[in-house]
XYZ file of N, CA, C and O in Angstrom:
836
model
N 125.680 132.201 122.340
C 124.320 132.606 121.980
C 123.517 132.988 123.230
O 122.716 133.899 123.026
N 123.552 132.459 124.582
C 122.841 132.440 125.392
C 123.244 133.417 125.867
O 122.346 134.170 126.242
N 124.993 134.024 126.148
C 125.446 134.955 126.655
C 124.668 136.223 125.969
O 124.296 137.053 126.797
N 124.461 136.420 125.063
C 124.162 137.378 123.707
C 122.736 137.695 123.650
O 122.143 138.688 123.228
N 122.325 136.582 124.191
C 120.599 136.670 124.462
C 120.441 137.497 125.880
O 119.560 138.336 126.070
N 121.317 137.166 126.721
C 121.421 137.683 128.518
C 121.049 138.901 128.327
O 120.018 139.383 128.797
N 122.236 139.767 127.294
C 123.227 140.776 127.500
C 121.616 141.680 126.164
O 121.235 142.850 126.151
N 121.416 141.187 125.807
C 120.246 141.660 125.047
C 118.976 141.912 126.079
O 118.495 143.039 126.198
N 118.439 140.700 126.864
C 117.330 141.382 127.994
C 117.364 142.210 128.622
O 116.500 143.081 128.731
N 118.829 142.091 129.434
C 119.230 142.743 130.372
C 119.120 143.915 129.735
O 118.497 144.665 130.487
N 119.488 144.635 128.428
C 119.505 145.993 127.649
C 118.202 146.687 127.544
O 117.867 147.859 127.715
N 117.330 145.205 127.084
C 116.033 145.967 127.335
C 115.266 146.471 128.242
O 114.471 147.401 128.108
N 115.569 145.674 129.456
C 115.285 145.836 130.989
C 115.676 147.048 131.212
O 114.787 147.628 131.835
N 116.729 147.845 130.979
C 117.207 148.904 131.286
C 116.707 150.150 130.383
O 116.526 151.265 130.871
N 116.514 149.869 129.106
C 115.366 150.929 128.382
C 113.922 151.059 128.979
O 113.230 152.034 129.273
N 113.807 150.234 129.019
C 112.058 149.833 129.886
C 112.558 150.421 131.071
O 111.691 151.294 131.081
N 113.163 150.651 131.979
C 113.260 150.953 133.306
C 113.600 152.463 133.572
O 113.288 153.094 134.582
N 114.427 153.015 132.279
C 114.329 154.175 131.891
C 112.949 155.019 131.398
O 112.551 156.146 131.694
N 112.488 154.148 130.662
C 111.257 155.116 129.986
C 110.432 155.162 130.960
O 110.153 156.342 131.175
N 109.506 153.954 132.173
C 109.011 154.333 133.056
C 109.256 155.148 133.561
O 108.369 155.465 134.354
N 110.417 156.027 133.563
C 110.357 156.829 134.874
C 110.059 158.367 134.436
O 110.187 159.418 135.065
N 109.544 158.052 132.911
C 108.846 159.540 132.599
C 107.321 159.232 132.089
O 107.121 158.203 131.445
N 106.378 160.023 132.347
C 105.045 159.585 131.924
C 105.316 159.725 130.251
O 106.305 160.211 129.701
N 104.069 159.117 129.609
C 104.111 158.923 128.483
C 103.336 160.158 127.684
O 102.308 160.684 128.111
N 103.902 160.469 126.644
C 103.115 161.984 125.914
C 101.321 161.674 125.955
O 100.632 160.707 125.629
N 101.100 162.672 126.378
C 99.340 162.770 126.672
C 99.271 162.266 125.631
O 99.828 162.787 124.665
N 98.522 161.026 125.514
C 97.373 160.358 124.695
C 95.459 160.319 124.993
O 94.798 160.026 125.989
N 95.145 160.685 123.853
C 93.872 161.045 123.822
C 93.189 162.408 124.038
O 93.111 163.348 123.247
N 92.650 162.285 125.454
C 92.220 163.650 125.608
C 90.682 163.992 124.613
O 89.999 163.326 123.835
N 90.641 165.134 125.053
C 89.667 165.616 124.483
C 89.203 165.535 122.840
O 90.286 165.651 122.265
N 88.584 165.453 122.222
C 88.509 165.608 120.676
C 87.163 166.430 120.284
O 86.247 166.568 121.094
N 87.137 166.831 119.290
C 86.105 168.173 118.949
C 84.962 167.376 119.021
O 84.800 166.248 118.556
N 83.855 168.374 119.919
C 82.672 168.241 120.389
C 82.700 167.557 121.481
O 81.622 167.023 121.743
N 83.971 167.283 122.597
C 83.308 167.079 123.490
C 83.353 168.407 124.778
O 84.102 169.383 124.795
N 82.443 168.082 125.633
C 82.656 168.931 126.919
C 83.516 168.511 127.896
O 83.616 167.464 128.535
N 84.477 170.171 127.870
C 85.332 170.156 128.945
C 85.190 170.501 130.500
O 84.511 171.367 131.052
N 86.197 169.380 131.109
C 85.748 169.643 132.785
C 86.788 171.549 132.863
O 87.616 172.001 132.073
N 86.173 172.195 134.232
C 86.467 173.195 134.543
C 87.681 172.783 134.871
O 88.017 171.603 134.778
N 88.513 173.797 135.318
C 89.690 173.947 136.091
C 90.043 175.123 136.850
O 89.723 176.266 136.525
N 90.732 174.799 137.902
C 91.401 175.880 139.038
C 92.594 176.062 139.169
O 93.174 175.402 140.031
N 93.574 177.307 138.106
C 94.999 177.184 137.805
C 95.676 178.358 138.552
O 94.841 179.156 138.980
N 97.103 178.720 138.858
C 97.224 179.884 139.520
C 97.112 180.629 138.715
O 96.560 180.061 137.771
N 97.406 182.104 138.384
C 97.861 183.309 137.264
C 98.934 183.705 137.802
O 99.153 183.551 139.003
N 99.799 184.301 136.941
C 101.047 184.828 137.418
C 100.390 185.985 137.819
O 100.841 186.919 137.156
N 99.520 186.364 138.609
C 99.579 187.765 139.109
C 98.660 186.623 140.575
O 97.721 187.054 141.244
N 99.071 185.661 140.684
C 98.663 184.785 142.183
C 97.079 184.303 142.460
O 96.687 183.578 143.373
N 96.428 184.815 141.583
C 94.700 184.440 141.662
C 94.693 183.459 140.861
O 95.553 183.241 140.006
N 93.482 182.640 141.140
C 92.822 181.382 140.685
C 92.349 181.461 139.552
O 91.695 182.497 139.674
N 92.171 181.078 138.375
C 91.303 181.749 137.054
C 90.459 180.156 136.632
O 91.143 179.141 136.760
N 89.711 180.079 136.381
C 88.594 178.872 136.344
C 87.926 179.323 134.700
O 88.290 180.402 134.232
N 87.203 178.666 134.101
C 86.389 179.338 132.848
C 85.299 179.585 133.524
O 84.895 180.676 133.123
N 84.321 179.012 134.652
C 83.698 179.676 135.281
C 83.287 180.660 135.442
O 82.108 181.003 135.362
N 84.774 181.667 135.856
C 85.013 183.164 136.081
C 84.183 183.998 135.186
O 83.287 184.703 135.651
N 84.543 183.928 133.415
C 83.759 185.020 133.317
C 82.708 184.947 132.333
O 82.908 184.882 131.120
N 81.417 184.962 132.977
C 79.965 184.862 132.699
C 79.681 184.997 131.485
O 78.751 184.371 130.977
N 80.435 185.838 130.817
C 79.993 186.558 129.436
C 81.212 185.894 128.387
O 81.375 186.606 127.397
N 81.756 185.135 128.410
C 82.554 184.243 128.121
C 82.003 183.723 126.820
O 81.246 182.816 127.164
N 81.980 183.823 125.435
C 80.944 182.944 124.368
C 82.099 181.808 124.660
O 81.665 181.072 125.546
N 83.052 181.510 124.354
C 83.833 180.480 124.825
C 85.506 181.374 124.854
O 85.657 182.592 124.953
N 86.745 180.180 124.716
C 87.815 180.473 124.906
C 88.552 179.873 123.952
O 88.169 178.918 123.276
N 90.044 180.630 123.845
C 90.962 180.164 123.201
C 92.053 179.650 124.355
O 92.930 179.989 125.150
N 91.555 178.949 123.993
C 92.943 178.125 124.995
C 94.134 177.576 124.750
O 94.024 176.469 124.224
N 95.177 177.912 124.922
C 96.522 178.061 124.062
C 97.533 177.624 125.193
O 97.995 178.394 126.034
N 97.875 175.954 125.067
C 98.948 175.355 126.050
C 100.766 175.917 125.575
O 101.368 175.384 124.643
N 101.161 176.653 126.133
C 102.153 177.170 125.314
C 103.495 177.409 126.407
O 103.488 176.412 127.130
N 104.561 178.261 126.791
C 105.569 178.095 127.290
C 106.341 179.402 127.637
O 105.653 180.417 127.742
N 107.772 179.509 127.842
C 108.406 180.884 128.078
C 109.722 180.363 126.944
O 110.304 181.106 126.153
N 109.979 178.806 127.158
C 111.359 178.533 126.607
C 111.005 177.994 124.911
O 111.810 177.888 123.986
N 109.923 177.789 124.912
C 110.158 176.679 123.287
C 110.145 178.113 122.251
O 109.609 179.183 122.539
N 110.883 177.795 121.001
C 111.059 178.427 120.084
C 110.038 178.967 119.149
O 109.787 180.035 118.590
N 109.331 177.190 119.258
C 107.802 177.531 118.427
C 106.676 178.616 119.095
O 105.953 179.498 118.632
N 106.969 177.980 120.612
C 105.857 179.359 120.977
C 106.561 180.881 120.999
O 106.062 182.005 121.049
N 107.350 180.611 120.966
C 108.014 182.284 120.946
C 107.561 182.848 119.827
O 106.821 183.829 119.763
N 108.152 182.026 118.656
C 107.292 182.523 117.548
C 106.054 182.387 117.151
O 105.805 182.535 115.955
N 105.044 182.081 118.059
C 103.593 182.408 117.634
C 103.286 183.191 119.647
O 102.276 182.984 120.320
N 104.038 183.703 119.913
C 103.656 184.586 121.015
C 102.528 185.806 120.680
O 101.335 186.034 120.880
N 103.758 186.468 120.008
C 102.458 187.712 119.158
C 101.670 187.638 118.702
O 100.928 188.620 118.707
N 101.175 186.157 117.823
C 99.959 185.935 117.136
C 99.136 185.239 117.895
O 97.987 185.074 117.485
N 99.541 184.681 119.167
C 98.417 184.646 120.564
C 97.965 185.600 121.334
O 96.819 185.619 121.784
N 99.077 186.705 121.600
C 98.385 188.169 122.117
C 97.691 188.736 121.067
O 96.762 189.386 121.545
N 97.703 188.804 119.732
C 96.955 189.438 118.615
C 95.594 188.431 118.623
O 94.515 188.931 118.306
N 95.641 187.534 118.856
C 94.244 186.302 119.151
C 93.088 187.607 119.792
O 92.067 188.220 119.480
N 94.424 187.434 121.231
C 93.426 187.654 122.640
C 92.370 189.484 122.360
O 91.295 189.934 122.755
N 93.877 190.131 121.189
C 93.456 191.910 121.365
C 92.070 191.800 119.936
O 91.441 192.797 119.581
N 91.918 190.795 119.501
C 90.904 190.371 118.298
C 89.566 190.292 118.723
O 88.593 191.008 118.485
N 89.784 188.797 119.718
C 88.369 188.354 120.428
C 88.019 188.430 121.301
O 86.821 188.321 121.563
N 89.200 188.716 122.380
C 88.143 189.321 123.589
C 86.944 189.609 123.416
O 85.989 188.835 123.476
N 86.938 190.569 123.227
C 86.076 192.042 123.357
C 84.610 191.257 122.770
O 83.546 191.816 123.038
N 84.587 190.048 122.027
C 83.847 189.198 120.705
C 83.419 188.278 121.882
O 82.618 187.385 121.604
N 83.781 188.368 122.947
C 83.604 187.006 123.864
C 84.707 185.625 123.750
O 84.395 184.598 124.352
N 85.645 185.664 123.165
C 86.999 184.360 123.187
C 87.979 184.864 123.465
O 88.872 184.951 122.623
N 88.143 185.393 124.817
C 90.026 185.369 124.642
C 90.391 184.575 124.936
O 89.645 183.597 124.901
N 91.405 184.444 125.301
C 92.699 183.855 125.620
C 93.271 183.469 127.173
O 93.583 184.159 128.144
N 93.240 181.518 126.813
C 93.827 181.859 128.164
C 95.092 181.153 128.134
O 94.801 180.136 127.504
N 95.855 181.105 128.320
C 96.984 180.348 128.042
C 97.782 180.037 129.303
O 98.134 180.817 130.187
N 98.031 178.465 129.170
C 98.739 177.388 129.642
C 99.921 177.009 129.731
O 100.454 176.397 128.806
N 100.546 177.298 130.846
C 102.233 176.658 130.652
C 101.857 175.029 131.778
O 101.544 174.839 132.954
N 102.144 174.095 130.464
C 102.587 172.758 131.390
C 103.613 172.245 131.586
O 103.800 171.330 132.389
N 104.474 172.784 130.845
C 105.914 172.271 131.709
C 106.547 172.060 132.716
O 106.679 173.022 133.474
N 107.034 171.038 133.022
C 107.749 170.754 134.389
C 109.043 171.543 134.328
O 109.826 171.209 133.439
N 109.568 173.043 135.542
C 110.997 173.589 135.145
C 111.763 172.642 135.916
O 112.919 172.956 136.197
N 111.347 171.632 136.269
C 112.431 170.428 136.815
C 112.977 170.427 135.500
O 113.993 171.122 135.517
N 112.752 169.942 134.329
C 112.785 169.821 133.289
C 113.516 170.777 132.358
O 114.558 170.673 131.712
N 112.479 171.889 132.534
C 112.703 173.072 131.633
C 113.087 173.938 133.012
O 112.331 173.505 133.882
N 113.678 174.655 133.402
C 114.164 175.644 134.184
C 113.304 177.272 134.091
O 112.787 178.057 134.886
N 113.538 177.176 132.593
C 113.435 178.867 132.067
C 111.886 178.886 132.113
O 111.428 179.989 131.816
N 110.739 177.706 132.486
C 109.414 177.809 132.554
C 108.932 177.370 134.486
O 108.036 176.757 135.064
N 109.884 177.961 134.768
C 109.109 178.367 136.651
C 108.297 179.273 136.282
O 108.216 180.011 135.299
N 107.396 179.028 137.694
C 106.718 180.340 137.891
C 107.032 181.837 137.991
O 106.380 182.832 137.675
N 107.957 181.708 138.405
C 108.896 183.336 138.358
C 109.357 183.405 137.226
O 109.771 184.534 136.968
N 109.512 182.381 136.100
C 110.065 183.154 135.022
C 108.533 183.422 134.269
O 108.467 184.551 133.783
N 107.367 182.635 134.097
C 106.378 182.904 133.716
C 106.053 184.067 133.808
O 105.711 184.632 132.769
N 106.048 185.050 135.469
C 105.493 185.852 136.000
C 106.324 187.091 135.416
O 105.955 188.264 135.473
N 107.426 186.654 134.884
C 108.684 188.415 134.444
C 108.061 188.171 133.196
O 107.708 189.241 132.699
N 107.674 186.803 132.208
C 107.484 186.687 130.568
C 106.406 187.881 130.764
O 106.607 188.937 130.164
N 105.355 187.747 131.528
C 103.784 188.412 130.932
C 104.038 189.689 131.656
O 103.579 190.738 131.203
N 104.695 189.668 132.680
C 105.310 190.964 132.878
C 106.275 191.880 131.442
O 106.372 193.107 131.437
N 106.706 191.254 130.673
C 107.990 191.630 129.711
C 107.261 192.336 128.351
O 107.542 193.348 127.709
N 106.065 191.198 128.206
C 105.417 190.832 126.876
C 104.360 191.957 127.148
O 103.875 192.526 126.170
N 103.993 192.297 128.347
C 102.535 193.281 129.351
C 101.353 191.759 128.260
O 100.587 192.309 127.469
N 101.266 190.419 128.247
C 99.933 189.860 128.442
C 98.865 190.431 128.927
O 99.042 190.673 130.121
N 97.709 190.798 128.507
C 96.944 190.583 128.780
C 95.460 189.882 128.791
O 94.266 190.181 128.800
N 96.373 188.704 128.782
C 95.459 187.395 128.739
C 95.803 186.812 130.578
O 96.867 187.183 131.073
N 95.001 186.076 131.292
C 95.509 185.172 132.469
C 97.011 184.293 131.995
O 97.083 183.957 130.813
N 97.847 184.040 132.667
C 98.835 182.985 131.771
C 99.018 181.716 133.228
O 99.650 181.841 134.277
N 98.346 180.783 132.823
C 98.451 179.755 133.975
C 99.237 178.373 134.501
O 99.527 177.356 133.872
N 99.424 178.668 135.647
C 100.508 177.504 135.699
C 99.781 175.814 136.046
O 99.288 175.456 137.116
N 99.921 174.964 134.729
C 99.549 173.535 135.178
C 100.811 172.855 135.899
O 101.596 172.099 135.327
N 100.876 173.205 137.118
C 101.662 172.342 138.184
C 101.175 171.205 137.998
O 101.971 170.573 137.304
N 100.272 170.589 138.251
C 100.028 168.540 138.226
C 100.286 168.135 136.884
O 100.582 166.963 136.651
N 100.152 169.526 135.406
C 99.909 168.992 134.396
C 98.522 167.952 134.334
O 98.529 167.105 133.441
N 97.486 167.998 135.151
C 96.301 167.186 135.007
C 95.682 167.593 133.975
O 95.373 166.762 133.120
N 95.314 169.128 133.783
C 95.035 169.826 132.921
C 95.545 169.592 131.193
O 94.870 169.504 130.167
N 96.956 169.545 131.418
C 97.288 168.952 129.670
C 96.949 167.938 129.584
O 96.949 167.542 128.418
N 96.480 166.934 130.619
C 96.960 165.662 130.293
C 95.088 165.503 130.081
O 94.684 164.628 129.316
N 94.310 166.196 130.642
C 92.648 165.199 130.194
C 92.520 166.152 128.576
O 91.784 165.620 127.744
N 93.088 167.264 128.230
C 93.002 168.075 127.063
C 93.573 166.944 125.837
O 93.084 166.617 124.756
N 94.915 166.499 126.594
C 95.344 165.377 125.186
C 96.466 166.387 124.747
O 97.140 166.013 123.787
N 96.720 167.399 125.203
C 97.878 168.760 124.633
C 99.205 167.965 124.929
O 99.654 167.572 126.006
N 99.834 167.814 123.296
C 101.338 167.513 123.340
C 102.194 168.481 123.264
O 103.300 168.437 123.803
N 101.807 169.348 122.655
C 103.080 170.743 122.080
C 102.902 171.957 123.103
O 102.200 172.081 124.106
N 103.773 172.772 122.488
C 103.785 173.970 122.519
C 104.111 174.846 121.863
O 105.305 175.140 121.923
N 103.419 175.472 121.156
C 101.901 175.879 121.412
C 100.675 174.810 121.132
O 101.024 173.782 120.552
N 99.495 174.913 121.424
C 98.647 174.004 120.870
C 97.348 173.922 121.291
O 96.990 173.155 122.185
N 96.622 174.664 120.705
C 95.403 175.135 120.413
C 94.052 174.743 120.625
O 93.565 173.953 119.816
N 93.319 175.183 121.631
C 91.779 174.347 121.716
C 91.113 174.951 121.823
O 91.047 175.295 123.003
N 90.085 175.629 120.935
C 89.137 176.655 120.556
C 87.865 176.095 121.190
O 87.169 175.191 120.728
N 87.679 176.754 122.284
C 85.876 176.145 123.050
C 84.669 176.906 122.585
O 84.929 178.060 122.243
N 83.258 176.497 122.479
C 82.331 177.100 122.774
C 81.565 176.902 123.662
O 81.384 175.715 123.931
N 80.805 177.936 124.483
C 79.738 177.794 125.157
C 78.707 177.267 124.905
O 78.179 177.608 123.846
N 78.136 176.426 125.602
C 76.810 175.608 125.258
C 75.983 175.432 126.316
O 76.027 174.550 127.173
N 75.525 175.976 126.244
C 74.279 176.662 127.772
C 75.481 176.791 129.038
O 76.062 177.863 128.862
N 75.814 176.361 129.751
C 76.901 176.096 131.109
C 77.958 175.391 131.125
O 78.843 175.311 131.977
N 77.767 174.638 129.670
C 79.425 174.444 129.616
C 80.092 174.883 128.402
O 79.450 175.440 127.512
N 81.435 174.652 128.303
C 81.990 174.615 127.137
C 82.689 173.375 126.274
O 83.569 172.619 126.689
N 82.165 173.371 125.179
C 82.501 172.200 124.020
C 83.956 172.391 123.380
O 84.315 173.563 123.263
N 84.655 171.606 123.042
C 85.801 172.279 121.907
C 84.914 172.013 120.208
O 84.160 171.191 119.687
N 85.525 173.145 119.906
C 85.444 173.318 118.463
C 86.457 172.922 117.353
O 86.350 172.283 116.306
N 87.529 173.577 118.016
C 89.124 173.506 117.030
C 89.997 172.873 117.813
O 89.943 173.093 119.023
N 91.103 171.842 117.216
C 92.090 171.548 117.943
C 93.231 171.656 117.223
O 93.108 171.186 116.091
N 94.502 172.193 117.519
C 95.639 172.073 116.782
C 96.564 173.684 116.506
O 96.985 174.315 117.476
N 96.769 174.167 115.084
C 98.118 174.824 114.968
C 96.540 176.320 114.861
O 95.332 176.386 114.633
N 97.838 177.308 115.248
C 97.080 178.657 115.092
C 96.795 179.105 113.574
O 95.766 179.513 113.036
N 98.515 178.803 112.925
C 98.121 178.736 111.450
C 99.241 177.953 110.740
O 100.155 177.405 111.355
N 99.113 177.941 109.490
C 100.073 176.618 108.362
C 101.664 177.432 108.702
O 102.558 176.585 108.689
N 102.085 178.566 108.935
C 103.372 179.181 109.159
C 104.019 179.150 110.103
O 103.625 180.169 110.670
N 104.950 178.614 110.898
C 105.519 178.659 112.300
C 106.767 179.759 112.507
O 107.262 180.079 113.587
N 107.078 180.170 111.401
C 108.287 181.084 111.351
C 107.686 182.796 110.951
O 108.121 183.918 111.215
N 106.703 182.374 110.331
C 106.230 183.838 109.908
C 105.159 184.249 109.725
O 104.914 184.305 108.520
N 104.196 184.650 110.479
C 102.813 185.128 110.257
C 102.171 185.863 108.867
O 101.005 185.699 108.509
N 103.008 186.573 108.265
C 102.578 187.272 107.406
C 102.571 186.236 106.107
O 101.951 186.596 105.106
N 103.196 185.060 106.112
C 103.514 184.478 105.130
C 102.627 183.094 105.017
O 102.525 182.222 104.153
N 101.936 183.354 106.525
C 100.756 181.810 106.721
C 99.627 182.035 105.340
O 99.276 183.090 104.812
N 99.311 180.885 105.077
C 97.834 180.919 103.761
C 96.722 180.737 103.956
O 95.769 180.984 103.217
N 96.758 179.877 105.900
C 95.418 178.828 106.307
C 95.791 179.797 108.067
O 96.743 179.902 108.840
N 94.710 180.189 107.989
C 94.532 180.548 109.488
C 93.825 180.057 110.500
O 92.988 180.858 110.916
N 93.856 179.020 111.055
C 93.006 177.964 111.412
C 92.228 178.555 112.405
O 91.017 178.468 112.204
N 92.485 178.978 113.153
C 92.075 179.813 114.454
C 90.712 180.834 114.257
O 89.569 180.797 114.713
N 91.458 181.792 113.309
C 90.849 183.060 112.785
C 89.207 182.194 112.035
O 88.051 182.478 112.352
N 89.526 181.439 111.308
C 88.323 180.870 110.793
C 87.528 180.035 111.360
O 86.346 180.062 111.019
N 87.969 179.088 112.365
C 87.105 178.346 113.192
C 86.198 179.800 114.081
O 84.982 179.725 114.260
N 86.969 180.968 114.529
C 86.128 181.596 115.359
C 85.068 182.462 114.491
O 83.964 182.888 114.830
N 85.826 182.598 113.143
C 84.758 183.779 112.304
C 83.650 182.741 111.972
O 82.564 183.242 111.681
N 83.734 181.257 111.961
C 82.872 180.367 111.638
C 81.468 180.445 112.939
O 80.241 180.463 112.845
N 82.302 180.469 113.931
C 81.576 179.996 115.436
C 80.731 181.482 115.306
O 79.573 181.576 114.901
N 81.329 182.265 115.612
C 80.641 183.727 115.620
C 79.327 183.889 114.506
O 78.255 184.447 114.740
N 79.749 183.227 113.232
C 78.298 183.414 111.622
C 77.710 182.490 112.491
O 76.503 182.728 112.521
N 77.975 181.624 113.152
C 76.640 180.544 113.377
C 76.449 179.521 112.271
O 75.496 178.953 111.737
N 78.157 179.539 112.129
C 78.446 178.386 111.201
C 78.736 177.135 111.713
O 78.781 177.113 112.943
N 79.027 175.688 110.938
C 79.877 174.856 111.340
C 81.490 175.055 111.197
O 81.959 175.392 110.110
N 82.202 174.865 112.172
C 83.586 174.863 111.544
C 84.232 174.151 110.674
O 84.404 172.976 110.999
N 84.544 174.405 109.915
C 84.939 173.467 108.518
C 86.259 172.680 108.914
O 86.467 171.495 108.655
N 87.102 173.524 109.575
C 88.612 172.648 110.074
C 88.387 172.474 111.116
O 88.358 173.550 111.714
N 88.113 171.318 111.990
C 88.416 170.809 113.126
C 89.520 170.727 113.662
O 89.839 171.328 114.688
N 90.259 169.931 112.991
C 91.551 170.010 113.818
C 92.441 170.111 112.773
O 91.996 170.079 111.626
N 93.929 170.259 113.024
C 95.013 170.245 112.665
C 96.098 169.590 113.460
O 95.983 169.218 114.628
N 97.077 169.495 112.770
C 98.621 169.166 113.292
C 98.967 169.989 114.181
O 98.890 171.119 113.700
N 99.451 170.021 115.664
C 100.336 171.367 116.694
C 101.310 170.894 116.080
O 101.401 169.679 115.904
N 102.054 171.594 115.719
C 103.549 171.928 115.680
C 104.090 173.100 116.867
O 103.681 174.211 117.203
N 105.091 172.323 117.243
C 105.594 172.929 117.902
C 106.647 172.020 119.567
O 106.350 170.826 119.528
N 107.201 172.176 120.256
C 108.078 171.354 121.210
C 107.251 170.322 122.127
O 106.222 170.721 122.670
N 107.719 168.919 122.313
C 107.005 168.668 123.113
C 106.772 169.003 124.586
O 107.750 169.516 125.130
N 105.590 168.808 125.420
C 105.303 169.143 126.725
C 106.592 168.425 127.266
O 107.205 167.556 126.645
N 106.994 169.020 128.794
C 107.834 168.340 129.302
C 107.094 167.952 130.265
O 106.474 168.669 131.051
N 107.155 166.477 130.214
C 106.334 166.315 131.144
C 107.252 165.693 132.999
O 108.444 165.387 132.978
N 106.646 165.646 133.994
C 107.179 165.413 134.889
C 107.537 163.743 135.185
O 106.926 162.698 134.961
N 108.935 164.098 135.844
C 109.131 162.110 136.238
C 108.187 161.714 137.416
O 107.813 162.337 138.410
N 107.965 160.616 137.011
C 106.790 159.753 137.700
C 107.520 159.489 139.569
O 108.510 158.821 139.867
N 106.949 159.979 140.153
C 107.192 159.892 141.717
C 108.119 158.289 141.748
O 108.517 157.826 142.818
């Protein structure tokens, strides 16, 4: 019995000693209505992009997303169709790769920089190297969605979660979560859906030094 008890700690000791050595999936984070801190990320074209940057900004779609996960592949086009929507409305798009390519390989910066090169993005597409950025947002997936507004000098979130109820097929979604939180924000409405479920891969996150 005692042997059996050993051979049991000792097992757990070694799960526990394993899981430390990866951080734990962002917990918490941001939740609708509060204000977000700024940030200073690279762009795959090597400049700094901040929300700061641009003045005329009503807010942003901010879309933590990837080069390798499946789910964002398949809502790629319906994030560049976001950005060719609202820009112009004041919300585009800025989108977030937090993956560690320790991890994921196919999400370096050089592969980031050929994706928006491949795809011609024209949204910023930014690299969270510390991942500090996913991690005060609360962003587990990829893709995964945080619809801001402007509120005198800063920006609030509005929406959190999936772009829409379909992950395989756009034409076949029923609930467009995105599309309506912004046609809401724009009437000078309340948004009726706050948040939703992300579906989609988890962040990879980096091993702990």
């Amino acid at each position: 019995m005692k042997k059996s008890m050993l051979a049991l700690i000792a097992l757990l000791g070694t799960v526990l000693t394993l899981s430390s050595a990866f951080r734990p999936v962002a917990e918490g984070g941001y939740q609708v209505g509060d204000k977000v801190a700024d940030f200073k990320l690279k762009n795959v074209d090597g400049k700094t992009v901040s929300l700061a940057d641009n003045a005329t900004a009503k807010g942003y779609i901010v879309v933590f997303t990837c080069n390798t996960c499946p789910y964002a592949q398949a809502y790629e086009d319906r994030i560049m169709a976001l950005h060719q929507k609202y820009a112009a409305q004041g919300y585009p798009v800025v989108a977030i790769n937090p993956n560690d390519p320790q991890v994921a390989p196919g999400d370096s910066y050089a592969s980031m920089q050929q994706r928006a090169k491949t795809k011609r993005y024209a949204f910023p597409y930014l690299l969270d190297e510390s991942q500090e950025v996913a991690h005060a947002y609360g962003a587990t997936r990829t893709p995964h969605v945080y619809v801001l507004q402007r509120t005198g000098a800063d920006f609030k979130v509005a929406y959190i979660g999936a772009i829409d109820n379909n992950t395989e097929d756009a034409k076949a979604a029923t609930q467009h979560y995105v599309d309506d939180a912004l046609a809401q924000l724009m009437s000078g409405k309340a948004v009726q859906t706050t948040s939703t479920k992300a579906i989609g891969c988890t962040i990879k996150w980096k091993k702990k030094a």
